[in-house]
Short mmCIF file of C-alpha atoms in Angstrom, two decimals:
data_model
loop_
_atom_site.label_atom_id
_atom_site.label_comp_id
_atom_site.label_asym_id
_atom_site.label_seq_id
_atom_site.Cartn_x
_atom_site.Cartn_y
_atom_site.Cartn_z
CA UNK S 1 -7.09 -4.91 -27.70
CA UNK S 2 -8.22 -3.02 -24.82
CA UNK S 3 -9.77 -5.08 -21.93
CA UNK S 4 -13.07 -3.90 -19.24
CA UNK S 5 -11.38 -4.55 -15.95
CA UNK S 6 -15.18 -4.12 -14.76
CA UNK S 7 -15.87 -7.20 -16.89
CA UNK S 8 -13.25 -9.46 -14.90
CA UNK S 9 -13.12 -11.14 -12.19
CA UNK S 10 -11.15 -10.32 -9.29
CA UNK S 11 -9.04 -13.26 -9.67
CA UNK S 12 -8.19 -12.81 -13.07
CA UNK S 13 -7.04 -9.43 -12.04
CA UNK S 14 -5.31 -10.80 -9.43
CA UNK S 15 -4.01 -13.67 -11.27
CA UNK S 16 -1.77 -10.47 -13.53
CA UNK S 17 -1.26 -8.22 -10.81
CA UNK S 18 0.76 -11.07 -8.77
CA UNK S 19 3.42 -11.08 -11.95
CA UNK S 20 3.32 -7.46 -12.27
CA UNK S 21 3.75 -6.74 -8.42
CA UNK S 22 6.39 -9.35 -8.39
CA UNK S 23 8.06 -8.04 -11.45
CA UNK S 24 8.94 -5.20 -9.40
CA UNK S 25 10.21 -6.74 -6.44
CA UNK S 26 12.78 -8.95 -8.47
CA UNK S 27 13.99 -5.89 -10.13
CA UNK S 28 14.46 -4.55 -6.22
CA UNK S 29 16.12 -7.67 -5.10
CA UNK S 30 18.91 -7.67 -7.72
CA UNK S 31 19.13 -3.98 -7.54
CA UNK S 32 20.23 -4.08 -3.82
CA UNK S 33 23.11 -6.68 -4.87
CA UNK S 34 20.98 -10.17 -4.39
CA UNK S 35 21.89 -12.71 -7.11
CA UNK S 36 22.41 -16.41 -5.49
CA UNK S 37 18.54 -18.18 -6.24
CA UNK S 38 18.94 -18.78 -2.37
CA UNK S 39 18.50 -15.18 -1.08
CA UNK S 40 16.56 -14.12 -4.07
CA UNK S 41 13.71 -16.40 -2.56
CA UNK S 42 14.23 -15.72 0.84
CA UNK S 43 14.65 -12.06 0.91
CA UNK S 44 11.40 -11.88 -1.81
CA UNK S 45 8.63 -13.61 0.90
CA UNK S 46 8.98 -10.42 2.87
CA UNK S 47 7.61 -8.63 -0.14
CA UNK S 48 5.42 -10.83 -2.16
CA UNK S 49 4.34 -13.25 0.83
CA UNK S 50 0.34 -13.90 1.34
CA UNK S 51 0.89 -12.14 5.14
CA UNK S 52 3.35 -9.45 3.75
CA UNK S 53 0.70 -8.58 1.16
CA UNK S 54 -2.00 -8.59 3.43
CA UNK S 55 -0.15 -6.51 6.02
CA UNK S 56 1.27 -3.61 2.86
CA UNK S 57 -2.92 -3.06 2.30
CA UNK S 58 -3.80 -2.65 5.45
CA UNK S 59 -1.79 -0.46 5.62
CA UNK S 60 -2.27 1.56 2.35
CA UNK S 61 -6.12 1.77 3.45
CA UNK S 62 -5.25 3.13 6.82
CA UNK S 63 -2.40 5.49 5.43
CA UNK S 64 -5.49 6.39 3.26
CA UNK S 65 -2.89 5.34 -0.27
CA UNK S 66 -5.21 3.71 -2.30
CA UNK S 67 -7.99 5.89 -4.88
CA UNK S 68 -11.48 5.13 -4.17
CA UNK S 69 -11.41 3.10 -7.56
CA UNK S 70 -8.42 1.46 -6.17
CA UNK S 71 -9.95 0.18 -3.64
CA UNK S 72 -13.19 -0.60 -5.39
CA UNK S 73 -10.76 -3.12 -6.49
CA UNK S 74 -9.41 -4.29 -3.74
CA UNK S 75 -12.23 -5.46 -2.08
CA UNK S 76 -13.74 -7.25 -5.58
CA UNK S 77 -10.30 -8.66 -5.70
CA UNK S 78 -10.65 -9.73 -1.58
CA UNK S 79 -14.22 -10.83 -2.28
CA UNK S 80 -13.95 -12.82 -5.58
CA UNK S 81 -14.73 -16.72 -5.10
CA UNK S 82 -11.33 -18.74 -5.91
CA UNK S 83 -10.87 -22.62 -6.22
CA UNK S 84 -7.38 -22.98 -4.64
CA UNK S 85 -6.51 -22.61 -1.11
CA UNK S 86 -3.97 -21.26 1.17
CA UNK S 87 -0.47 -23.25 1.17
CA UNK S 88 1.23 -21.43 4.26
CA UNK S 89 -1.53 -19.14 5.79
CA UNK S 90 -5.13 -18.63 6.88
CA UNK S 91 -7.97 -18.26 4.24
CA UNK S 92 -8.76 -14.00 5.46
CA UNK S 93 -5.29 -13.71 5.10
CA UNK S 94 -4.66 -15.20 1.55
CA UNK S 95 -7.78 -13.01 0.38
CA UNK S 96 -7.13 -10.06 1.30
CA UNK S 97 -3.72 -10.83 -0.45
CA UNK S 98 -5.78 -11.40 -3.49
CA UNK S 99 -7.63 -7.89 -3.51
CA UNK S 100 -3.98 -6.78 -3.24
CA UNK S 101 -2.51 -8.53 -6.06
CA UNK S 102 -6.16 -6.69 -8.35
CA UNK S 103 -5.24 -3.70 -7.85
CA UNK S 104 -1.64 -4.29 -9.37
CA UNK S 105 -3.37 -6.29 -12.51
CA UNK S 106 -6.09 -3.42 -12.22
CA UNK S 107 -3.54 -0.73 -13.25
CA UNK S 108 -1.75 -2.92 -15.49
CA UNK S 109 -4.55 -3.21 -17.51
CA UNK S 110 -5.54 0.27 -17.47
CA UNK S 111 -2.01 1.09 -18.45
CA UNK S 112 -1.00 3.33 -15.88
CA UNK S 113 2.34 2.69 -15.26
CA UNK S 114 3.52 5.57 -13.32
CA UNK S 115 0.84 4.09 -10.77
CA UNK S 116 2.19 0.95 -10.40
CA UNK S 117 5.29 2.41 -10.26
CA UNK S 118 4.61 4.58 -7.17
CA UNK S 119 2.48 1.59 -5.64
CA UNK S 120 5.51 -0.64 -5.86
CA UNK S 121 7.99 1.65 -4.73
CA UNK S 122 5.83 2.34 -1.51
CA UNK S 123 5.50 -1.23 -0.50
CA UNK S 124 9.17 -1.76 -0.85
CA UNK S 125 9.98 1.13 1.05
CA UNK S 126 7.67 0.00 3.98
CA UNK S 127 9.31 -3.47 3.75
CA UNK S 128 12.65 -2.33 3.90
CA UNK S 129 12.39 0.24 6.74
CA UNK S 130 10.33 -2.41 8.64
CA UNK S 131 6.96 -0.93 9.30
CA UNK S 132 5.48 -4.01 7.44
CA UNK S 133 6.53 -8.07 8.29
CA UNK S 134 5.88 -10.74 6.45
CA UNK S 135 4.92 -12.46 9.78
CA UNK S 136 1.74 -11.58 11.91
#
């Protein structure tokens, strides 16, 4: 069954492109030699945290990364109305962490995989080689 990402909401989009984003950086995590639950969690905030998310789009819009229908996206995802809050940061910051998290479930749904791919692999490297935190 093929799904209109025009037809859904940012959050739902959202709501798939956090597991699919995620996905990616667990993969990275054991990869690189992390396996105690411990570390796992620790070392994954810096990837997948509201502020780290926030920060990699930022940056992908000013490093000009993104399609135009990417970040079409984005700012439906950023925009969209959602009924939970922030645990551990400010409300701009968990939304724009939201449009992030669309245009992963965005491309999931479209099926482009090599696109995800090459999204994913760009945060990580700007995680590991420190040009994004996780803390503003």
């Amino acid at each position: 069954m093929q799904v209109d990402y025009q037809q859904l909401n940012g959050i739902a989009l959202a709501y798939l492109g956090d597991a699919v984003y995620e996905t990616f950086i667990r993969q990275h995590l054991i990869e690189s030699g992390f396996t105690k639950a411990t570390k796992l969690h620790h070392h994954a905030t810096h990837y997948v945290s509201a502020k780290a998310q926030a920060a990699l789009i930022e940056r992908m819009q000013a490093e000009e990364v993104l399609t135009p229908t990417e970040v079409d996206v984005f700012k439906r995802g950023r925009n969209a109305k959602s009924h939970t809050s922030a645990k551990h940061t400010d409300v701009v910051t968990y939304r724009i962490s939201t449009g992030f998290e669309a245009v992963f479930g965005y491309l999931q749904l479209t099926q482009q995989a090599d696109r995800i791919a090459e999204l994913a692999q760009w945060c990580i490297k700007q995680v590991d080689e420190g040009r994004v935190s996780s803390v503003k």
